[in-house]
Short mmCIF file of C-alpha atoms in Angstrom, two decimals:
data_model
loop_
_atom_site.label_atom_id
_atom_site.label_comp_id
_atom_site.label_asym_id
_atom_site.label_seq_id
_atom_site.Cartn_x
_atom_site.Cartn_y
_atom_site.Cartn_z
CA UNK A 429 70.75 63.31 -30.04
CA UNK A 430 71.67 62.22 -33.26
CA UNK A 431 73.46 59.47 -31.52
CA UNK A 432 70.51 58.50 -29.76
CA UNK A 433 68.38 58.67 -32.79
CA UNK A 434 71.00 56.45 -34.79
CA UNK A 435 71.11 53.84 -32.22
CA UNK A 436 67.30 53.67 -32.28
CA UNK A 437 67.23 53.23 -35.96
CA UNK A 438 69.55 50.35 -35.77
CA UNK A 439 67.73 48.64 -33.30
CA UNK A 440 64.69 49.15 -35.48
CA UNK A 441 66.35 47.82 -38.37
CA UNK A 442 67.84 44.81 -36.53
CA UNK A 443 64.15 43.88 -35.18
CA UNK A 444 62.85 44.10 -38.57
CA UNK A 445 65.43 42.20 -40.34
CA UNK A 446 65.17 39.43 -37.33
CA UNK A 447 61.38 39.39 -37.86
CA UNK A 448 61.64 39.09 -41.67
CA UNK A 449 64.21 36.17 -41.17
CA UNK A 450 61.79 34.62 -38.61
CA UNK A 451 58.95 34.65 -41.30
CA UNK A 452 61.31 33.30 -43.95
CA UNK A 453 62.78 30.52 -41.76
CA UNK A 454 59.22 29.46 -40.58
CA UNK A 455 57.63 29.20 -44.06
CA UNK A 456 60.61 27.04 -45.37
CA UNK A 457 59.80 24.11 -43.43
CA UNK A 458 57.86 22.08 -46.17
CA UNK A 459 61.25 22.55 -48.28
CA UNK A 460 63.37 21.24 -45.69
CA UNK A 461 64.19 17.26 -46.09
CA UNK A 462 67.21 16.37 -44.01
CA UNK A 463 66.47 12.67 -44.61
CA UNK A 464 68.07 12.69 -48.01
CA UNK A 465 71.42 12.77 -46.74
CA UNK A 466 70.73 9.34 -44.86
CA UNK A 467 69.91 10.00 -41.41
CA UNK A 468 68.27 12.51 -39.28
CA UNK A 469 69.72 13.97 -35.90
CA UNK A 470 66.98 14.46 -33.86
CA UNK A 471 66.90 16.38 -30.28
CA UNK A 472 64.29 14.71 -28.06
CA UNK A 473 62.98 17.01 -25.50
CA UNK A 474 61.97 14.57 -22.34
CA UNK A 475 59.57 16.48 -20.26
CA UNK A 476 59.32 14.20 -17.16
CA UNK A 477 56.30 12.14 -16.17
CA UNK A 478 53.86 11.36 -18.70
CA UNK A 479 55.71 13.55 -21.10
CA UNK A 480 58.43 11.18 -21.11
CA UNK A 481 56.29 8.14 -21.19
CA UNK A 482 54.61 9.75 -24.30
CA UNK A 483 57.69 10.77 -26.20
CA UNK A 484 59.48 7.41 -25.96
CA UNK A 485 56.30 5.76 -27.43
CA UNK A 486 56.71 8.15 -30.33
CA UNK A 487 60.38 7.27 -30.48
CA UNK A 488 59.67 3.66 -30.39
CA UNK A 489 57.97 3.91 -33.81
CA UNK A 490 60.85 5.64 -35.52
CA UNK A 491 63.20 3.95 -37.90
CA UNK A 492 66.87 3.50 -37.15
CA UNK A 493 67.53 6.49 -39.76
CA UNK A 494 66.84 8.92 -36.75
CA UNK A 495 70.44 9.15 -35.37
CA UNK A 496 72.48 10.07 -33.56
CA UNK A 497 69.58 11.33 -30.88
CA UNK A 498 70.00 13.63 -28.28
CA UNK A 499 67.84 13.67 -25.44
CA UNK A 500 67.10 16.82 -23.30
CA UNK A 501 65.80 16.94 -19.88
CA UNK A 502 65.37 19.11 -16.92
CA UNK A 503 68.03 19.06 -14.20
CA UNK A 504 65.46 18.23 -11.46
CA UNK A 505 64.03 15.45 -13.39
CA UNK A 506 64.91 12.29 -11.39
CA UNK A 507 62.93 9.38 -13.62
CA UNK A 508 63.45 10.14 -17.00
CA UNK A 509 67.15 9.54 -17.81
CA UNK A 510 66.49 5.94 -16.32
CA UNK A 511 63.44 5.47 -18.80
CA UNK A 512 65.51 6.77 -21.50
CA UNK A 513 68.53 4.42 -21.13
CA UNK A 514 66.33 1.51 -20.66
CA UNK A 515 64.38 2.39 -23.78
CA UNK A 516 67.71 2.93 -25.89
CA UNK A 517 69.11 -0.28 -24.25
CA UNK A 518 66.35 -2.22 -25.69
CA UNK A 519 66.39 -0.54 -28.76
CA UNK A 520 70.11 -1.25 -29.41
CA UNK A 521 69.03 -4.98 -29.31
CA UNK A 522 67.27 -4.37 -32.61
CA UNK A 523 69.54 -2.18 -34.51
CA UNK A 524 73.26 -2.09 -33.50
CA UNK A 525 75.37 0.61 -33.32
CA UNK A 526 72.64 3.42 -32.38
CA UNK A 527 74.17 6.47 -30.91
CA UNK A 528 72.41 8.53 -28.28
CA UNK A 529 73.32 11.02 -25.44
CA UNK A 530 71.48 12.88 -22.58
CA UNK A 531 71.71 16.17 -21.70
CA UNK A 532 70.06 18.42 -18.76
CA UNK A 533 69.15 22.00 -18.74
CA UNK A 534 67.49 23.93 -15.85
CA UNK A 535 63.70 23.21 -15.60
CA UNK A 536 61.70 25.94 -17.19
CA UNK A 537 58.49 25.34 -14.99
CA UNK A 538 57.83 23.25 -11.87
CA UNK A 539 54.32 21.82 -11.41
CA UNK A 540 52.20 24.43 -9.53
CA UNK A 541 54.99 27.36 -9.96
CA UNK A 542 53.22 30.52 -10.76
CA UNK A 543 53.34 31.94 -14.28
CA UNK A 544 55.17 34.89 -13.52
CA UNK A 545 58.21 33.30 -11.92
CA UNK A 546 58.10 30.48 -14.68
CA UNK A 547 58.92 33.34 -17.15
CA UNK A 548 62.26 34.10 -15.27
CA UNK A 549 62.99 30.33 -15.05
CA UNK A 550 62.31 29.87 -18.77
CA UNK A 551 64.85 32.74 -19.74
CA UNK A 552 67.36 31.19 -17.62
CA UNK A 553 66.69 27.80 -19.23
CA UNK A 554 67.25 29.69 -22.61
CA UNK A 555 70.82 30.65 -21.52
CA UNK A 556 71.85 26.94 -21.32
CA UNK A 557 69.36 25.88 -24.30
CA UNK A 558 71.08 28.16 -27.10
CA UNK A 559 74.76 26.76 -26.54
CA UNK A 560 73.51 23.49 -26.43
CA UNK A 561 71.39 23.41 -29.54
CA UNK A 562 74.25 25.37 -31.52
CA UNK A 563 76.49 22.83 -30.46
CA UNK A 564 74.27 19.89 -31.32
CA UNK A 565 72.90 21.16 -34.40
CA UNK A 566 69.80 18.83 -34.85
CA UNK A 567 67.94 18.23 -38.00
CA UNK A 568 64.80 18.05 -36.03
CA UNK A 569 63.58 19.10 -32.37
CA UNK A 570 60.81 16.54 -31.37
CA UNK A 571 59.03 17.67 -28.50
CA UNK A 572 55.46 17.30 -26.71
CA UNK A 573 54.66 20.10 -24.46
CA UNK A 574 56.37 20.46 -21.20
CA UNK A 575 57.80 23.93 -20.64
CA UNK A 576 61.25 22.73 -21.14
CA UNK A 577 60.82 22.51 -24.97
CA UNK A 578 60.02 26.34 -25.22
CA UNK A 579 63.69 27.34 -24.95
CA UNK A 580 64.98 24.50 -26.79
CA UNK A 581 62.58 25.25 -29.66
CA UNK A 582 63.34 29.00 -29.56
CA UNK A 583 67.32 28.11 -29.96
CA UNK A 584 66.29 25.93 -32.78
CA UNK A 585 64.76 28.80 -34.36
CA UNK A 586 67.58 31.02 -33.68
CA UNK A 587 69.88 28.93 -35.46
CA UNK A 588 67.79 29.07 -38.69
CA UNK A 589 67.29 32.83 -38.15
CA UNK A 590 70.94 33.37 -37.92
CA UNK A 591 71.42 31.52 -41.13
CA UNK A 592 73.58 28.65 -39.43
CA UNK A 593 71.03 25.57 -39.91
CA UNK A 594 67.49 24.90 -40.58
CA UNK A 595 66.05 23.04 -37.51
CA UNK A 596 62.59 21.40 -38.08
CA UNK A 597 60.26 21.48 -35.07
CA UNK A 598 57.98 18.58 -34.57
CA UNK A 599 55.40 19.25 -31.94
CA UNK A 600 53.09 16.53 -30.70
CA UNK A 601 50.31 17.74 -28.38
CA UNK A 602 49.94 15.42 -25.25
CA UNK A 603 47.31 13.03 -25.36
CA UNK A 604 45.92 14.91 -22.27
CA UNK A 605 44.75 17.99 -24.36
CA UNK A 606 41.44 16.77 -25.62
CA UNK A 607 39.65 20.50 -25.63
CA UNK A 608 42.42 23.09 -24.85
CA UNK A 609 45.88 23.31 -25.87
CA UNK A 610 48.97 23.85 -23.49
CA UNK A 611 50.58 26.98 -22.99
CA UNK A 612 53.71 25.60 -24.80
CA UNK A 613 51.60 24.26 -27.68
CA UNK A 614 50.05 27.90 -27.83
CA UNK A 615 53.34 29.66 -28.20
CA UNK A 616 54.95 26.91 -30.53
CA UNK A 617 51.71 26.56 -32.83
CA UNK A 618 52.67 29.47 -35.04
CA UNK A 619 56.16 28.52 -35.62
CA UNK A 620 56.40 24.55 -35.61
CA UNK A 621 56.84 22.86 -38.92
CA UNK A 622 54.76 20.00 -37.85
CA UNK A 623 51.97 20.15 -35.08
CA UNK A 624 50.35 16.90 -34.28
CA UNK A 625 47.38 16.87 -31.85
CA UNK A 626 45.62 13.68 -30.91
CA UNK A 627 42.08 14.58 -30.73
CA UNK A 628 39.72 15.80 -33.31
CA UNK A 629 38.31 18.48 -31.14
CA UNK A 630 42.05 20.37 -31.24
CA UNK A 631 42.17 19.78 -34.94
CA UNK A 632 38.84 21.71 -35.45
CA UNK A 633 40.18 24.40 -33.31
CA UNK A 634 43.47 24.73 -34.98
CA UNK A 635 43.32 23.81 -38.52
CA UNK A 636 47.13 24.11 -39.14
CA UNK A 637 47.37 21.02 -36.90
CA UNK A 638 47.96 17.57 -37.83
CA UNK A 639 45.54 14.98 -36.68
CA UNK A 640 46.09 11.22 -37.32
CA UNK A 641 44.41 9.93 -34.41
CA UNK A 642 45.92 8.83 -30.96
CA UNK A 643 49.60 8.55 -31.54
CA UNK A 644 50.76 7.39 -27.94
CA UNK B 213 42.13 -11.55 -1.99
CA UNK B 214 41.66 -8.30 -4.01
CA UNK B 215 44.45 -6.16 -4.81
CA UNK B 216 44.32 -2.22 -5.61
CA UNK B 217 47.23 -0.20 -6.75
CA UNK B 218 47.34 3.28 -6.40
CA UNK B 219 49.70 5.64 -7.90
CA UNK B 220 50.09 9.30 -7.95
CA UNK B 221 52.76 9.08 -10.80
CA UNK B 222 55.78 11.26 -10.31
CA UNK B 223 53.79 13.99 -9.22
CA UNK B 224 52.68 15.05 -5.40
CA UNK B 225 49.23 14.26 -4.69
CA UNK B 226 49.16 14.21 -0.90
CA UNK B 227 45.36 14.81 -0.93
CA UNK B 228 44.70 11.31 -2.86
CA UNK B 229 46.68 9.43 -0.22
CA UNK B 230 45.00 11.07 2.63
CA UNK B 231 41.39 10.24 1.08
CA UNK B 232 42.30 6.72 0.08
CA UNK B 233 40.66 4.14 2.48
CA UNK B 234 41.12 0.62 1.12
CA UNK B 235 44.58 0.32 -0.69
CA UNK B 236 46.59 -2.78 -0.50
CA UNK B 237 49.58 -1.26 -2.29
CA UNK B 238 50.27 2.41 -2.64
CA UNK B 239 52.89 4.29 -4.60
CA UNK B 240 53.36 7.87 -3.07
CA UNK B 241 55.93 9.47 -5.61
CA UNK B 242 57.32 13.02 -4.39
CA UNK B 243 54.28 13.47 -1.93
CA UNK B 244 55.26 14.27 1.69
CA UNK B 245 52.50 12.12 3.01
CA UNK B 246 52.86 8.28 3.65
CA UNK B 247 49.94 6.21 4.57
CA UNK B 248 49.66 5.07 7.77
CA UNK B 249 50.21 1.38 8.51
CA UNK B 250 48.32 1.32 11.57
CA UNK B 251 45.10 2.57 10.31
CA UNK B 252 43.33 -0.36 11.79
CA UNK B 253 41.99 -1.62 8.55
CA UNK B 254 42.12 -5.48 7.77
CA UNK B 255 44.22 -5.25 4.70
CA UNK B 256 47.91 -5.11 3.75
CA UNK B 257 49.60 -1.99 3.09
CA UNK B 258 52.43 -1.56 0.73
CA UNK B 259 54.12 1.83 0.34
CA UNK B 260 56.93 2.82 -1.99
CA UNK B 261 58.19 6.24 -3.31
CA UNK B 262 59.59 5.33 -6.50
CA UNK B 263 60.12 2.24 -8.63
CA UNK B 264 61.85 1.89 -11.99
CA UNK B 265 58.70 0.28 -13.22
CA UNK B 266 54.99 -0.19 -12.05
CA UNK B 267 54.15 -2.63 -14.76
CA UNK B 268 54.18 -5.73 -12.46
CA UNK B 269 52.08 -4.05 -9.93
CA UNK B 270 49.46 -3.12 -12.35
CA UNK B 271 49.43 -6.67 -13.84
CA UNK B 272 48.90 -8.02 -10.32
CA UNK B 273 46.31 -5.55 -9.53
CA UNK B 274 42.50 -6.02 -9.64
CA UNK B 275 41.84 -2.40 -9.80
CA UNK B 276 44.04 0.60 -10.46
CA UNK B 277 43.40 4.00 -8.84
CA UNK B 278 45.62 6.54 -10.32
CA UNK B 279 45.88 10.38 -10.63
CA UNK B 280 44.89 11.51 -14.36
CA UNK B 281 48.42 11.66 -15.60
CA UNK B 282 48.73 10.11 -19.25
CA UNK B 283 51.57 7.88 -18.34
CA UNK B 284 49.69 6.30 -15.51
CA UNK B 285 46.54 5.99 -17.39
CA UNK B 286 48.27 4.68 -20.41
CA UNK B 287 49.79 2.02 -18.51
CA UNK B 288 46.75 0.73 -16.58
CA UNK B 289 44.62 0.84 -19.78
CA UNK B 290 47.35 -0.63 -22.05
CA UNK B 291 47.14 -3.62 -19.26
CA UNK B 292 43.50 -4.15 -19.61
CA UNK B 293 42.93 -3.24 -15.80
CA UNK B 294 39.78 -1.52 -14.42
CA UNK B 295 40.95 2.11 -13.79
CA UNK B 296 39.50 4.67 -11.39
CA UNK B 297 41.11 8.19 -12.11
CA UNK B 298 41.26 10.71 -9.34
CA UNK B 299 41.65 14.29 -10.68
CA UNK B 300 43.64 16.76 -8.76
CA UNK B 301 41.80 19.95 -8.43
CA UNK B 302 44.99 21.83 -7.41
CA UNK B 303 47.03 21.52 -10.45
CA UNK B 304 47.26 24.60 -12.75
CA UNK B 305 44.29 25.06 -15.03
CA UNK B 306 43.53 21.52 -14.35
CA UNK B 307 44.22 19.96 -17.67
CA UNK B 308 44.04 16.67 -16.24
CA UNK B 309 40.28 16.57 -16.16
CA UNK B 310 39.96 17.01 -20.08
CA UNK B 311 41.67 13.43 -20.48
CA UNK B 312 39.63 11.78 -17.67
CA UNK B 313 36.48 13.00 -19.11
CA UNK B 314 37.07 11.89 -22.64
CA UNK B 315 38.02 8.38 -21.77
CA UNK B 316 35.14 8.31 -19.39
CA UNK B 317 32.96 9.65 -22.32
CA UNK B 318 34.23 6.31 -24.15
CA UNK B 319 33.96 3.95 -21.27
CA UNK B 320 37.49 3.34 -20.79
CA UNK B 321 37.70 4.48 -17.10
CA UNK B 322 35.66 5.76 -14.22
CA UNK B 323 36.92 9.24 -12.72
CA UNK B 324 36.19 11.23 -9.63
CA UNK B 325 37.70 13.89 -7.10
CA UNK B 326 39.52 13.33 -3.63
CA UNK B 327 36.11 14.49 -2.15
CA UNK B 328 33.78 12.10 -4.08
CA UNK B 329 36.50 9.06 -3.99
CA UNK B 330 34.97 7.31 -1.07
CA UNK B 331 31.31 7.60 -2.46
CA UNK B 332 32.87 6.13 -5.99
CA UNK B 333 34.51 3.39 -4.41
CA UNK B 334 31.12 2.33 -2.54
CA UNK B 335 28.66 2.76 -5.83
CA UNK B 336 30.96 2.20 -8.75
CA UNK B 337 30.22 -0.56 -11.33
CA UNK B 338 33.36 -1.78 -13.33
CA UNK B 339 31.42 -4.07 -15.93
CA UNK B 340 30.72 -0.76 -17.89
CA UNK B 341 34.08 -0.23 -18.92
CA UNK B 342 35.25 -1.34 -22.46
CA UNK B 343 39.11 -2.20 -23.61
CA UNK B 344 41.20 0.72 -24.60
CA UNK B 345 42.12 0.48 -28.48
CA UNK B 346 45.98 0.36 -29.47
CA UNK B 347 47.33 3.87 -30.77
CA UNK B 348 48.45 4.66 -34.43
CA UNK B 349 51.98 5.13 -33.57
CA UNK B 350 52.92 4.07 -36.96
CA UNK B 351 50.91 6.54 -38.75
CA UNK B 352 53.33 9.34 -36.95
CA UNK B 353 56.29 7.41 -37.92
CA UNK B 354 54.98 6.89 -41.62
CA UNK B 355 53.96 10.59 -41.98
CA UNK B 356 57.39 11.70 -40.45
CA UNK B 357 59.51 9.78 -42.99
CA UNK B 358 57.76 11.10 -46.06
CA UNK B 359 57.81 14.77 -44.64
CA UNK B 360 61.56 14.53 -43.77
CA UNK B 361 62.37 12.64 -46.95
CA UNK B 362 63.85 9.53 -44.86
CA UNK B 363 64.29 6.56 -47.43
#
């Protein structure tokens, strides 16, 4: 009986500490300036189809200081790797010696997959995301809404909660989202450090978001 | 001779392929339905599943018919081609309709569903469309540089 009580108390304390740490981590975003050390290591989530097109358009605008660049795509994605390699080859002509890698994790959700089975596949993707993010230790995770970004952002948050590294989450909601936010956006809105929307209708609904006009 | 380029992006949109009546080049993506070259219409039909880039096909087209994906729309609008978007009603929560509706409101494209596609093709007026302005991507980069302390 007392052992049971002890375990429950222990679990409760762990959860409280975890939540407190999460709160502290989420609020420490503005103080985190990784650019001061000269380069910013970025983990880019390429979510297939239009998500990849949009994220590469964003990447095009970034300076050579954003390196190394680690691209993460879903294992069933056939097109994104080629687009990324083509983009990076073109970029290499402009700035020599830029390093990048491409990694694959299980897809969190396929198009038309039901929400309930998506939860199971997202948890599976988390099993791969945590060791990957822990190994790469990026300064920033840049994503734009595919299901693939949720386990990666959760892993990034975990790195901060455990006191290993503060990883900034930069989220840019897809251009497709004019009036309603995506599910990934709704999940990450409370915890992202910089959350961009591309239409003023969304900025009005989500006041913590940043609106700079159309970005892609 | 007029060229129409039809694309479903990297998704499966069999209903569009089944509905389309007057294509001259078609991209079918991951869908299982390939259009029938012996449909008896006076046209040349070219179909392919995937290509590294569709920018040349878009450049040669007089009209682009596309699913409502952001990537396909941005490519067509960026190339300043008349764009007719066909919204896929079977998608989860159909968020693609939002973009089609907004860009239509701004007169950058026309949109319809598979069921109204034939009527739209018959009655559409492409002269009302206005060019799509460029994006503010440098604003994003500048903001991020300042926020992250990049010199």
